[in-house]
PDB file of C-alpha atoms and ligand atoms in Angstrom:
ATOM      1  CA  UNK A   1     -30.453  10.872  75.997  1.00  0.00           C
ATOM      2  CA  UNK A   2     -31.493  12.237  72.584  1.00  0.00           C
ATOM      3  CA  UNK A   3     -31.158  10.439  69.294  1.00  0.00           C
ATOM      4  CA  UNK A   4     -28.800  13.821  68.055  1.00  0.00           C
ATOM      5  CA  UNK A   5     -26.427  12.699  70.889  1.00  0.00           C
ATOM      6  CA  UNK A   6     -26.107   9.139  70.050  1.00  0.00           C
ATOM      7  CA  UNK A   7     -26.143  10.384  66.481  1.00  0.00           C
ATOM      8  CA  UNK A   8     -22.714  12.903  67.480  1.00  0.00           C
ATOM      9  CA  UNK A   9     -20.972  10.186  69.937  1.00  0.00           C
ATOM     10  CA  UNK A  10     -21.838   7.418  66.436  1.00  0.00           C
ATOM     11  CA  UNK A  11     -19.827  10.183  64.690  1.00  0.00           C
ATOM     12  CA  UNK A  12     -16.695  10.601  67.055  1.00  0.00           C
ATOM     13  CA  UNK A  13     -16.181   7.041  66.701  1.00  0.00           C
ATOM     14  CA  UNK A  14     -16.461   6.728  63.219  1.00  0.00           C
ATOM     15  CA  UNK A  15     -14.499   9.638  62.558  1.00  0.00           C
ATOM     16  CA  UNK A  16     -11.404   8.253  64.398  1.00  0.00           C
ATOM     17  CA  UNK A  17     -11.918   4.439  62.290  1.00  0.00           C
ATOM     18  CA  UNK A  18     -11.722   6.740  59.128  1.00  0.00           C
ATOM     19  CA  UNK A  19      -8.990   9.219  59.870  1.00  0.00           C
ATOM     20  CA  UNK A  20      -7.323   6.160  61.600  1.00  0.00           C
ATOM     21  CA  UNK A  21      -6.783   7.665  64.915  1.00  0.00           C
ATOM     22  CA  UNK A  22      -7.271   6.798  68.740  1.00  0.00           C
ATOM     23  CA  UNK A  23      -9.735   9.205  70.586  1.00  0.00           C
ATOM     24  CA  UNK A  24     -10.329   9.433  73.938  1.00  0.00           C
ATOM     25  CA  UNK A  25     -12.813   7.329  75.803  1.00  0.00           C
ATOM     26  CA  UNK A  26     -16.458   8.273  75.192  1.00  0.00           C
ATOM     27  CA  UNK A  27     -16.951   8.192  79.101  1.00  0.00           C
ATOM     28  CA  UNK A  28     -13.964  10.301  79.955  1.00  0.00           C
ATOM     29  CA  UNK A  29     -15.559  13.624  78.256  1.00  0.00           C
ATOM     30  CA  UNK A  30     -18.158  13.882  76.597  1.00  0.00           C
ATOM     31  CA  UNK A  31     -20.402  11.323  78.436  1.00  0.00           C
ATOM     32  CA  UNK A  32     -19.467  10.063  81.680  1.00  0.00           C
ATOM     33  CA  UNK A  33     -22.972   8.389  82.284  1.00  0.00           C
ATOM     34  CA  UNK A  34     -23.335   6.760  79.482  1.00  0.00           C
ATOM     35  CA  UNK A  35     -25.263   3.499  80.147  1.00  0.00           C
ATOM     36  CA  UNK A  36     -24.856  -0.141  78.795  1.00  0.00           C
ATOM     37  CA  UNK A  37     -28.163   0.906  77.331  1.00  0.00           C
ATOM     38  CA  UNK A  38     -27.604   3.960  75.983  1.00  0.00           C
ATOM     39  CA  UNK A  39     -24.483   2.603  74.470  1.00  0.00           C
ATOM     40  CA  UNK A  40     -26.385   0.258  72.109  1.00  0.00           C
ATOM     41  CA  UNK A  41     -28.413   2.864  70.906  1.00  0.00           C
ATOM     42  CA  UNK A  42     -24.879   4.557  69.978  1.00  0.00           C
ATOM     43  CA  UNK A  43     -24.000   1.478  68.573  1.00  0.00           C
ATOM     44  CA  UNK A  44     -26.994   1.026  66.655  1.00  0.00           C
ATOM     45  CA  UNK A  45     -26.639   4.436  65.309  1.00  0.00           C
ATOM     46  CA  UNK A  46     -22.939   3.553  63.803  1.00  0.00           C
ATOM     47  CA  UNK A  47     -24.265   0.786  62.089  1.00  0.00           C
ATOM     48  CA  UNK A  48     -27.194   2.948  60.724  1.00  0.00           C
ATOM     49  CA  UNK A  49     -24.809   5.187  59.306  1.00  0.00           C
ATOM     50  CA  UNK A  50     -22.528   2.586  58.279  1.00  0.00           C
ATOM     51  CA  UNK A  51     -25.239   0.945  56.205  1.00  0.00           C
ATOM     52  CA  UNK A  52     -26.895   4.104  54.626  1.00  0.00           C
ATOM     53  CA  UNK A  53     -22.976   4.765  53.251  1.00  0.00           C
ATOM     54  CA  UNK A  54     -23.589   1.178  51.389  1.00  0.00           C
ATOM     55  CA  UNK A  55     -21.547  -1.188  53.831  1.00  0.00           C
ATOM     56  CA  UNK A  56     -23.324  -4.507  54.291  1.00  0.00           C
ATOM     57  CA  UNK A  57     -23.436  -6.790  57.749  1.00  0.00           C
ATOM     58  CA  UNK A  58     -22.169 -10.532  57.475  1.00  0.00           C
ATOM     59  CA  UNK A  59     -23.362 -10.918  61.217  1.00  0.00           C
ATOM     60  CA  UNK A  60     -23.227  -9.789  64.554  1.00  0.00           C
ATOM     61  CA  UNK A  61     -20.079 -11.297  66.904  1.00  0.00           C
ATOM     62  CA  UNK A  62     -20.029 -11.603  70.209  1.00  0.00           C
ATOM     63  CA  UNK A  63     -16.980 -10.344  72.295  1.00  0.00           C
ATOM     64  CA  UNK A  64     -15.340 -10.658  75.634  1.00  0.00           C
ATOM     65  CA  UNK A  65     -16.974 -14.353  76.392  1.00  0.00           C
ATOM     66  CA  UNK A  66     -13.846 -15.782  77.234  1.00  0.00           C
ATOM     67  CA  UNK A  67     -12.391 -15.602  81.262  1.00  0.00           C
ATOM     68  CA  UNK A  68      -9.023 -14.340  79.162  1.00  0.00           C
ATOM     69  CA  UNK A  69     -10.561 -11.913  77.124  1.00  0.00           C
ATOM     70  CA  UNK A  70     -12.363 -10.159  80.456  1.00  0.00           C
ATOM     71  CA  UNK A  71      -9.480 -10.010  82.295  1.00  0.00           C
ATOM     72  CA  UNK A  72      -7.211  -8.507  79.976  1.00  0.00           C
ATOM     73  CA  UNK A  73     -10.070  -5.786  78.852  1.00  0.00           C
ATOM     74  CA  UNK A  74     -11.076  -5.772  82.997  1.00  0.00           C
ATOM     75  CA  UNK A  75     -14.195  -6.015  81.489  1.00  0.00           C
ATOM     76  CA  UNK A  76     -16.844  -8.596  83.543  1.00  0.00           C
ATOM     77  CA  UNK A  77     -19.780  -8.766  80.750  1.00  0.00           C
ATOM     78  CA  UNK A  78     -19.625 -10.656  76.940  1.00  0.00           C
ATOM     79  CA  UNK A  79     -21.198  -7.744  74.430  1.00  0.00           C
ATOM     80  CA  UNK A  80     -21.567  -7.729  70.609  1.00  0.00           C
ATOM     81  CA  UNK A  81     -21.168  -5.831  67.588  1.00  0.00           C
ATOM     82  CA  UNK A  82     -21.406  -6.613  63.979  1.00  0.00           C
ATOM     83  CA  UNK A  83     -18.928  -7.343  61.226  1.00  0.00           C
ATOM     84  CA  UNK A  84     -19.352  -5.583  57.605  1.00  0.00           C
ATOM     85  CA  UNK A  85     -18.523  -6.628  54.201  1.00  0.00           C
ATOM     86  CA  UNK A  86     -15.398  -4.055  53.944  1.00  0.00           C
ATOM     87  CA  UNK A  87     -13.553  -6.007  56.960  1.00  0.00           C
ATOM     88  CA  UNK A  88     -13.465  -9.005  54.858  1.00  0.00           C
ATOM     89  CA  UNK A  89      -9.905 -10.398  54.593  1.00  0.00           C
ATOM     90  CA  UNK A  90      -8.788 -13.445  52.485  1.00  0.00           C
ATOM     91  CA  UNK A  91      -7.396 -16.305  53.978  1.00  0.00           C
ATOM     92  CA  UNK A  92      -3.816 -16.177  53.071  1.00  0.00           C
ATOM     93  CA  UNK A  93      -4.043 -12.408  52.320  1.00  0.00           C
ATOM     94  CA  UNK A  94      -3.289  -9.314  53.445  1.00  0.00           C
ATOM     95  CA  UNK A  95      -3.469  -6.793  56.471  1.00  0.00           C
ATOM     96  CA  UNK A  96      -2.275  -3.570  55.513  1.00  0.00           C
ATOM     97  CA  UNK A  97      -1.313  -1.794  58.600  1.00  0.00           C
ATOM     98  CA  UNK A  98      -1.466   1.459  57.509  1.00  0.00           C
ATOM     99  CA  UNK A  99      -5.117   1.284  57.572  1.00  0.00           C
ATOM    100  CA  UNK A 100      -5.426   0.905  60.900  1.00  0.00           C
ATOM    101  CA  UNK A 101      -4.763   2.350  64.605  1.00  0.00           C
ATOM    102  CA  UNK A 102      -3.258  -0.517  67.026  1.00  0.00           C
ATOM    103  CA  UNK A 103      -4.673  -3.886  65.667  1.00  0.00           C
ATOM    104  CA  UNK A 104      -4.589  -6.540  67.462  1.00  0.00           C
ATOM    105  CA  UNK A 105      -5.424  -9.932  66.645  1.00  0.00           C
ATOM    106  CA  UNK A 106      -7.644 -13.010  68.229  1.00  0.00           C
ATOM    107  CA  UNK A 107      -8.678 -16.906  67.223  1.00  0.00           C
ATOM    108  CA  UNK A 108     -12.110 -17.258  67.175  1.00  0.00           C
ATOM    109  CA  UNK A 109     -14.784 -19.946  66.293  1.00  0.00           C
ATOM    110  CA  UNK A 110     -17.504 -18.723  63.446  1.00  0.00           C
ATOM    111  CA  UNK A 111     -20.911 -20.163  62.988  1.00  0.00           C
ATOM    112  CA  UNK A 112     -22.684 -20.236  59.577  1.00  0.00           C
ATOM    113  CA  UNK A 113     -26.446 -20.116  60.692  1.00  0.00           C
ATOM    114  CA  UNK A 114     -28.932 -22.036  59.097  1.00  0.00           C
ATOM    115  CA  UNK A 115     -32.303 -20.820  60.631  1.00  0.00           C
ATOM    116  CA  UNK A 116     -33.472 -17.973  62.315  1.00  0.00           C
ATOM    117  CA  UNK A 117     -32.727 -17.938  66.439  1.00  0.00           C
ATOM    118  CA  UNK A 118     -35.096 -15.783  68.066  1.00  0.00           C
ATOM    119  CA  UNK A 119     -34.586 -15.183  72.044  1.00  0.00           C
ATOM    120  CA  UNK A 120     -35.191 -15.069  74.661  1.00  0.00           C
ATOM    121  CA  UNK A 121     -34.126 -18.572  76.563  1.00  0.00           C
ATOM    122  CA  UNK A 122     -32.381 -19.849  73.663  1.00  0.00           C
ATOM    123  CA  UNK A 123     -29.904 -22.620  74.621  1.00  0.00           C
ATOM    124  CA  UNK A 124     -26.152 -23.550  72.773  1.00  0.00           C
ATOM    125  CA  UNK A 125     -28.255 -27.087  72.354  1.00  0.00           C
ATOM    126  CA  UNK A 126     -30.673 -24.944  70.268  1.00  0.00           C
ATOM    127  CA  UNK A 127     -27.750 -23.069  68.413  1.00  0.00           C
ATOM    128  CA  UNK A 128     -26.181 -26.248  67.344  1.00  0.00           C
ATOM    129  CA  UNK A 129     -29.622 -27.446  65.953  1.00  0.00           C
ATOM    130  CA  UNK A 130     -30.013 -24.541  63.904  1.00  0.00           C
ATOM    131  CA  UNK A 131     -26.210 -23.695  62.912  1.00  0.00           C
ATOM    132  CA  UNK A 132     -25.574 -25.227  59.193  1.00  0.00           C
ATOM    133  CA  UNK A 133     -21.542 -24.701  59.718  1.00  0.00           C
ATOM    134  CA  UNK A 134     -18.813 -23.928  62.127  1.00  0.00           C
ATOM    135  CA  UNK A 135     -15.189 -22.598  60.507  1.00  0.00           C
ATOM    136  CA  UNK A 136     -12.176 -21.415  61.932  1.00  0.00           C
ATOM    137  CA  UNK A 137     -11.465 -17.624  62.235  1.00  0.00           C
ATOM    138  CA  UNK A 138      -9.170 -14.610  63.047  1.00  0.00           C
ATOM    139  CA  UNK A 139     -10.698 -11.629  64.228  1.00  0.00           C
ATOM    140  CA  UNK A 140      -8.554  -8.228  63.918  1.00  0.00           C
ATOM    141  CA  UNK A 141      -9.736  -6.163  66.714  1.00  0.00           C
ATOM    142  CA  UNK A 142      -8.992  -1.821  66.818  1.00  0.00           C
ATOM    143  CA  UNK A 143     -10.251  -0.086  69.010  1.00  0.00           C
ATOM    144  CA  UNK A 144     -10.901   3.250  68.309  1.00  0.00           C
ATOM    145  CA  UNK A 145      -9.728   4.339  71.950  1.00  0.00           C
ATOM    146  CA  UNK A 146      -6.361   5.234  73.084  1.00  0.00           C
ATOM    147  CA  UNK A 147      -4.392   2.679  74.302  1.00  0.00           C
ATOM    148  CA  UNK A 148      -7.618  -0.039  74.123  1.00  0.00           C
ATOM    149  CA  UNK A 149      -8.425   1.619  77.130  1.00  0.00           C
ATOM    150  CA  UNK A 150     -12.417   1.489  77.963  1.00  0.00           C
ATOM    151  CA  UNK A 151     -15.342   0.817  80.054  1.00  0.00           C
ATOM    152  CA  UNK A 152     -18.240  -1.720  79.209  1.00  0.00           C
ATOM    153  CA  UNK A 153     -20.306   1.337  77.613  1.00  0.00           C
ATOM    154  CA  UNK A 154     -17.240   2.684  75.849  1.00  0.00           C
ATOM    155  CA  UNK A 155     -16.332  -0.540  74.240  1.00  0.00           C
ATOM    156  CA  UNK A 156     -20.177  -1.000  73.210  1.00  0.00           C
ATOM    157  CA  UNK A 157     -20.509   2.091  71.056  1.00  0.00           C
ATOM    158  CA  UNK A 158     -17.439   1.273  69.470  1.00  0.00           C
ATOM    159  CA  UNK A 159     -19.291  -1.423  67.900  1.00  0.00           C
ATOM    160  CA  UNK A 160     -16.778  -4.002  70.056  1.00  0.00           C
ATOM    161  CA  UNK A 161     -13.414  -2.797  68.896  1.00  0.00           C
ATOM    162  CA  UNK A 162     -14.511  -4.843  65.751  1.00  0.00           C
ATOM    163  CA  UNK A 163     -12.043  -3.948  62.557  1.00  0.00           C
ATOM    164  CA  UNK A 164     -11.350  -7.226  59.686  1.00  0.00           C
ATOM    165  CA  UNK A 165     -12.182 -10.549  59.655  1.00  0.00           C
ATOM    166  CA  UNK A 166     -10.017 -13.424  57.918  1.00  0.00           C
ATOM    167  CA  UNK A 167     -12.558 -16.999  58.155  1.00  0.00           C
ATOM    168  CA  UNK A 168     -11.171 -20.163  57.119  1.00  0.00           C
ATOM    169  CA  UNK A 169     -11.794 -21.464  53.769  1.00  0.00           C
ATOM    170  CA  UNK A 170     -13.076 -24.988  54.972  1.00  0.00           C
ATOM    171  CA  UNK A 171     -16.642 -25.319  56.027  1.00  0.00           C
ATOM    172  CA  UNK A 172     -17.546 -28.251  58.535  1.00  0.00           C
ATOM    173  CA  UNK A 173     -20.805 -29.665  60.180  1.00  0.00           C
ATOM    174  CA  UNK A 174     -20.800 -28.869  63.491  1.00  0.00           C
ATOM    175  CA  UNK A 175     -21.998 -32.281  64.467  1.00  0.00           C
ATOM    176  CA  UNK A 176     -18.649 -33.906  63.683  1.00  0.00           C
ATOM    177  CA  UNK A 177     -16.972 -31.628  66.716  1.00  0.00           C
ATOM    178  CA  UNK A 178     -16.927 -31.266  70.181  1.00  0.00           C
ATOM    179  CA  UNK A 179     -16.523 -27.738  69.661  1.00  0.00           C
ATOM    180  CA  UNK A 180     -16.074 -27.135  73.430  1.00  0.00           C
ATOM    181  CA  UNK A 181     -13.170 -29.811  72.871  1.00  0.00           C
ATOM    182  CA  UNK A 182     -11.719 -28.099  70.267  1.00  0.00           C
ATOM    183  CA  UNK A 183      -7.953 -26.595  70.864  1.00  0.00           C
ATOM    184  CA  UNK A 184      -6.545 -23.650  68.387  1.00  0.00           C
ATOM    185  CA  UNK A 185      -3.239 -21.714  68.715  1.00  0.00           C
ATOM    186  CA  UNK A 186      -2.032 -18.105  67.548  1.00  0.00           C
ATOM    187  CA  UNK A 187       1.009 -18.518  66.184  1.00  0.00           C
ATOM    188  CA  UNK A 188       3.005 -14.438  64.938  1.00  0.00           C
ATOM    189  CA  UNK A 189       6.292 -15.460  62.865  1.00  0.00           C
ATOM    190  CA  UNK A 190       6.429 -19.272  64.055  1.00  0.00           C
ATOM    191  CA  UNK A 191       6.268 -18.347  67.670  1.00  0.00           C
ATOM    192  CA  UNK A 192       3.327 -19.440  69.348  1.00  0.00           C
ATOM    193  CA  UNK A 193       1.969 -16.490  70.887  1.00  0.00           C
ATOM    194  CA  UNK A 194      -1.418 -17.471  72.220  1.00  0.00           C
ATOM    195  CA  UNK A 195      -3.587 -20.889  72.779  1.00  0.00           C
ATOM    196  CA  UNK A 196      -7.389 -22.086  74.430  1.00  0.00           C
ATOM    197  CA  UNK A 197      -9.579 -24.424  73.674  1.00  0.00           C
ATOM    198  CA  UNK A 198     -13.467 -23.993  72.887  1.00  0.00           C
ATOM    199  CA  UNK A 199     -14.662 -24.435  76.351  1.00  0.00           C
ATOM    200  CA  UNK A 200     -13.239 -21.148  77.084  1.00  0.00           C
ATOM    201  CA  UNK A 201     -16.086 -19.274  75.362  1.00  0.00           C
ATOM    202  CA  UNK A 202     -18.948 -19.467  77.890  1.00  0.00           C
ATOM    203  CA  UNK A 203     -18.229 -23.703  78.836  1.00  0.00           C
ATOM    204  CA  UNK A 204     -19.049 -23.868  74.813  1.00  0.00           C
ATOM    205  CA  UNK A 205     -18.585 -21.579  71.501  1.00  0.00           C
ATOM    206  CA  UNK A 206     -22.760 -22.527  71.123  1.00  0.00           C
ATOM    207  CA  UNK A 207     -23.829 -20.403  74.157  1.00  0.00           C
ATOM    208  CA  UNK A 208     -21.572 -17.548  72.465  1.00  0.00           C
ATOM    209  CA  UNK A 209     -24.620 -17.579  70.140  1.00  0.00           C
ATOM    210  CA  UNK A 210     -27.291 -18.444  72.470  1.00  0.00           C
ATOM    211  CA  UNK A 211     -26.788 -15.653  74.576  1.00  0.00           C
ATOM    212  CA  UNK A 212     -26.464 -13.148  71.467  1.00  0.00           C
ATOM    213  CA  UNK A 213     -29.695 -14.303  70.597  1.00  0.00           C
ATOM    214  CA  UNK A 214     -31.069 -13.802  74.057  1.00  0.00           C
ATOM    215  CA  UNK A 215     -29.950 -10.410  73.805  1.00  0.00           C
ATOM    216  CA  UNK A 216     -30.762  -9.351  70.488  1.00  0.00           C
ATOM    217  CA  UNK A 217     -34.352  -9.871  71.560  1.00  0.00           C
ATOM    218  CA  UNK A 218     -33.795  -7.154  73.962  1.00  0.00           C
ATOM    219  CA  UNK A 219     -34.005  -4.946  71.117  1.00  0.00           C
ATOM    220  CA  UNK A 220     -36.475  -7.305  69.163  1.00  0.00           C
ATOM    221  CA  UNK A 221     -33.998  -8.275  66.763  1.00  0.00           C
ATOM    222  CA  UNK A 222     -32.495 -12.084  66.421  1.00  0.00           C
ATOM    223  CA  UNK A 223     -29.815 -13.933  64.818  1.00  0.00           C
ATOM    224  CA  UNK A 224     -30.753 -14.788  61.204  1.00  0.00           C
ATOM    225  CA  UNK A 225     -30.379 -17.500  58.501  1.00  0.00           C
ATOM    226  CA  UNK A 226     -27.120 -16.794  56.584  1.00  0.00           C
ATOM    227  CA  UNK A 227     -25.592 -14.863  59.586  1.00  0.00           C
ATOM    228  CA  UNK A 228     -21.529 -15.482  60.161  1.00  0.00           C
ATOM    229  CA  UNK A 229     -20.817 -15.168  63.377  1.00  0.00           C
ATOM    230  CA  UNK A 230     -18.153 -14.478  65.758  1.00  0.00           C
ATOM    231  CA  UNK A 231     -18.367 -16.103  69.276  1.00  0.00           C
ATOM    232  CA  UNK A 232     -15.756 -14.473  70.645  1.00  0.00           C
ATOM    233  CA  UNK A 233     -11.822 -14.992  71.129  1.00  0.00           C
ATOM    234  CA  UNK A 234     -10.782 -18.532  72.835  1.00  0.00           C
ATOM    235  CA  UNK A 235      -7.941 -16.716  74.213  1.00  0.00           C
ATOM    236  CA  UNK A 236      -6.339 -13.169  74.831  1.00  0.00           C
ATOM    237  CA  UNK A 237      -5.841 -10.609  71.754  1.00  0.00           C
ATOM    238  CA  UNK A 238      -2.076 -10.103  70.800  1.00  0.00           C
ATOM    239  CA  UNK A 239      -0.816  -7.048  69.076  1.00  0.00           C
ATOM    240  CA  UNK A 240       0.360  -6.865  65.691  1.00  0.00           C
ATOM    241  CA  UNK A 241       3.318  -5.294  63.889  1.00  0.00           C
ATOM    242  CA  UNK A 242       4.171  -4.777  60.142  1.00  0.00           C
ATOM    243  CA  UNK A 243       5.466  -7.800  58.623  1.00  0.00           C
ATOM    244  CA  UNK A 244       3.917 -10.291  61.070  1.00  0.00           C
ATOM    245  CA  UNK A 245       2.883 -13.669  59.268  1.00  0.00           C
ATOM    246  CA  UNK A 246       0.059 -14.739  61.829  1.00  0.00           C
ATOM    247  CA  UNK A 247      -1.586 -17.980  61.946  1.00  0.00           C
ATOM    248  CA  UNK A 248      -4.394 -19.681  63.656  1.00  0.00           C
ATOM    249  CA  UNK A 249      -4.815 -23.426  64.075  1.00  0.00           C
ATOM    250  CA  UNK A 250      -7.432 -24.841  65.373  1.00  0.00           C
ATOM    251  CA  UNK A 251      -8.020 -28.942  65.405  1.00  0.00           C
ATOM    252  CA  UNK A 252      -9.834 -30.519  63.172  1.00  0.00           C
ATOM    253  CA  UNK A 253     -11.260 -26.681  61.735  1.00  0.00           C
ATOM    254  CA  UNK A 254      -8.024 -26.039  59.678  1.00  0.00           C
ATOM    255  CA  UNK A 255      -5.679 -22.906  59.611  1.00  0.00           C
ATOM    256  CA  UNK A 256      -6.640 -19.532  58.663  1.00  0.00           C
ATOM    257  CA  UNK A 257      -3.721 -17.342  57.943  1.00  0.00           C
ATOM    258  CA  UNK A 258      -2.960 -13.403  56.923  1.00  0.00           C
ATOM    259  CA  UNK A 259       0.742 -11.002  56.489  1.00  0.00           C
ATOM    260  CA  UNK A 260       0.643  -7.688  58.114  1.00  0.00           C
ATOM    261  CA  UNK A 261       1.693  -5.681  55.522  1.00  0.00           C
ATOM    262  CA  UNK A 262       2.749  -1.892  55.643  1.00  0.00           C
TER     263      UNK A 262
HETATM  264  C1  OOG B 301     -13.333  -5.825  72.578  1.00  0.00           C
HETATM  265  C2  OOG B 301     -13.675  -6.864  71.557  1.00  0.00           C
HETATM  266  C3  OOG B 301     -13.649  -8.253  72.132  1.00  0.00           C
HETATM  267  C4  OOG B 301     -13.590 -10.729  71.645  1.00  0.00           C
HETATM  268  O1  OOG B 301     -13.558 -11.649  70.822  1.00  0.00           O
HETATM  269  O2  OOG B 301     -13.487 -10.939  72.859  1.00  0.00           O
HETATM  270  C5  OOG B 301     -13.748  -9.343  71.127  1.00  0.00           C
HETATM  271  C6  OOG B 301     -11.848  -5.671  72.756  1.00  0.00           C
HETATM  272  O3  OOG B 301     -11.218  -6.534  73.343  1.00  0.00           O
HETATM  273  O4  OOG B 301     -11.296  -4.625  72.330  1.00  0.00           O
HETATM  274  O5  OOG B 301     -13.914  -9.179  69.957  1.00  0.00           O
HETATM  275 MG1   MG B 302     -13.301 -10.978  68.886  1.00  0.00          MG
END
């Protein structure tokens, strides 16, 4: 593949975030060969854009690392993307819905990284060393495809379905948890909807990170000081509607809350 056609698949995607629209699957039409490979080049290409139009990165995330999250996706393989400043929600705020296609929403664990993690054969043992906070988060997911519908490569160059972020607003040092210990529910309206624990990210949120760092390298890239970071859903995603009040809980990490509104 040419640069120009990750350049024009970067733009299909994009288009359909900013007109607010589903699209059908990149592998359906207009590349059914597309490679895992070949999809991060896409993916890098979005982001290119994305940051010559001004938008900054808070971090990469990591996505599908959870036995839940694969099965519902029928995806087999944890990926990344990256979260930018303009998905940024307040904790306590609000979700307009209009701005979206189908959002759906996940509880998450987010690091706050201290020092540079440069792969490969980093270890969650390393991570923890090196990670200056841990805080509670809900990740707003939106895929760009119809339906959520996708393949591995699909899901890839849509920079991992990734849409807004709400993080706690308590910081803690990760060496007071047992982070694999750690339980959180997803509560829409009062009704639980959703719960996991920690260990269902990889055996430990930490190797979330370990392995993003292991594949950054791939491209020669690697998780950096001041990076927030995603490390994936503990559980399944859960769609949202307007006028949901949706709260995550997570022991010990605190509550981070948002209102879908229209
Ligand atoms: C892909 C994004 C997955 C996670 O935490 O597992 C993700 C999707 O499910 O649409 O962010
Ligand atoms: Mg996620």
């Amino acid at each position: 593949m040419i640069s120009e056609e990750y350049r024009k698949i970067a733009k299909y995607l994009l288009a359909a975030e900013v007109e607010k629209r589903e699209v059908i699957k990149v592998t359906t039409e207009m590349k059914p060969d597309l490679t895992v490979e070949e999809a991060y080049f896409v993916q890098q290409e979005l982001v290119n854009i994305k940051q010559e139009e001004g938008k900054r990165i808070i971090g990469p995330k990591m996505g599908l690392t959870s036995q839940a999250k694969m099965k519902q996706m029928n995806v087999d393989e944890p990926i990344y993307g990256y979260v930018f400043d303009y998905m940024l929600i307040d904790n306590g705020g609000k979700l307009p819905f209009h701005e979206l296609i189908h959002p759906k929403v996940e509880a998450e664990i987010a690091f706050v990284i201290g020092e540079d993690i440069e792969g490969p054969g980093v270890s969650g043992a390393q991570v923890l060393a090196k990670t200056e906070y841990v805080l509670p988060a809900l990740e707003i997911i939106d895929s760009r495809y119809e339906n959520f519908n996708f393949t591995l490569p699909d899901v890839v160059a849509d920079n991992a379905s990734t849409s807004r972020v709400v993080f706690g607003t308590t910081l803690k040092k990760p060496e007071l948890f047992e982070l694999d210990l750690v339980g959180a529910t997803l509560s829409i309206n009062g009704e639980i909807k959703d719960l996991g624990a920690g260990a269902a990210v990889l055996g430990h949120p930490a190797n979330a990170i370990a392995r993003l760092a292991n594949m950054l390298a791939k491209k020669g890239d690697k998780v950096r000081k001041g990076d927030v970071i995603l490390s994936g859903a503990l559980t399944g995603a859960t769609m949202l509607a307007k006028g949901d009040v949706v709260s995550g809980k997570f022991d010990g990490l605190g509550e981070v809350t948002f209102t879908v509104s229209v």
